[in-house]
């Protein structure tokens, strides 16, 4: 099974999108950057394997996390 963990080169590793929102070391702008880059990474994986269930679930969680960040609900 393909892992949906994300290793950001500057901000660290995250198991799930909610972990990014809870990371007090990051500003809101940095959180948005990490989530956006994670989403782009998953979109690349899904373009090669559209049936990757764990990746699809994480992609949906990313959408929710990005919406919550935009709404100020971190």
Steps between C-alpha positions, in 0.01 A plus 500: 500500500628846415569731793337840510752642749655826387861605557542872444864597441487803732214444745514131591301181459127461546286188525170677432385848396362578845855467636601798285219710646607407853868585442553814709844552347340603170330826408169480317684580177745216556214263579333599175825441312546153649138400433509635144827322420367179657187525286711547184705194593187289545349625174811376322463158664128486414570586137719188483279279719142633523396207719744562786245496787724630780618784279143589404397510866796720590422729206148548636641568848733759347205677340329518840817621673553773240137613538536506880821703478337748264206534737728544800397170656836340577 
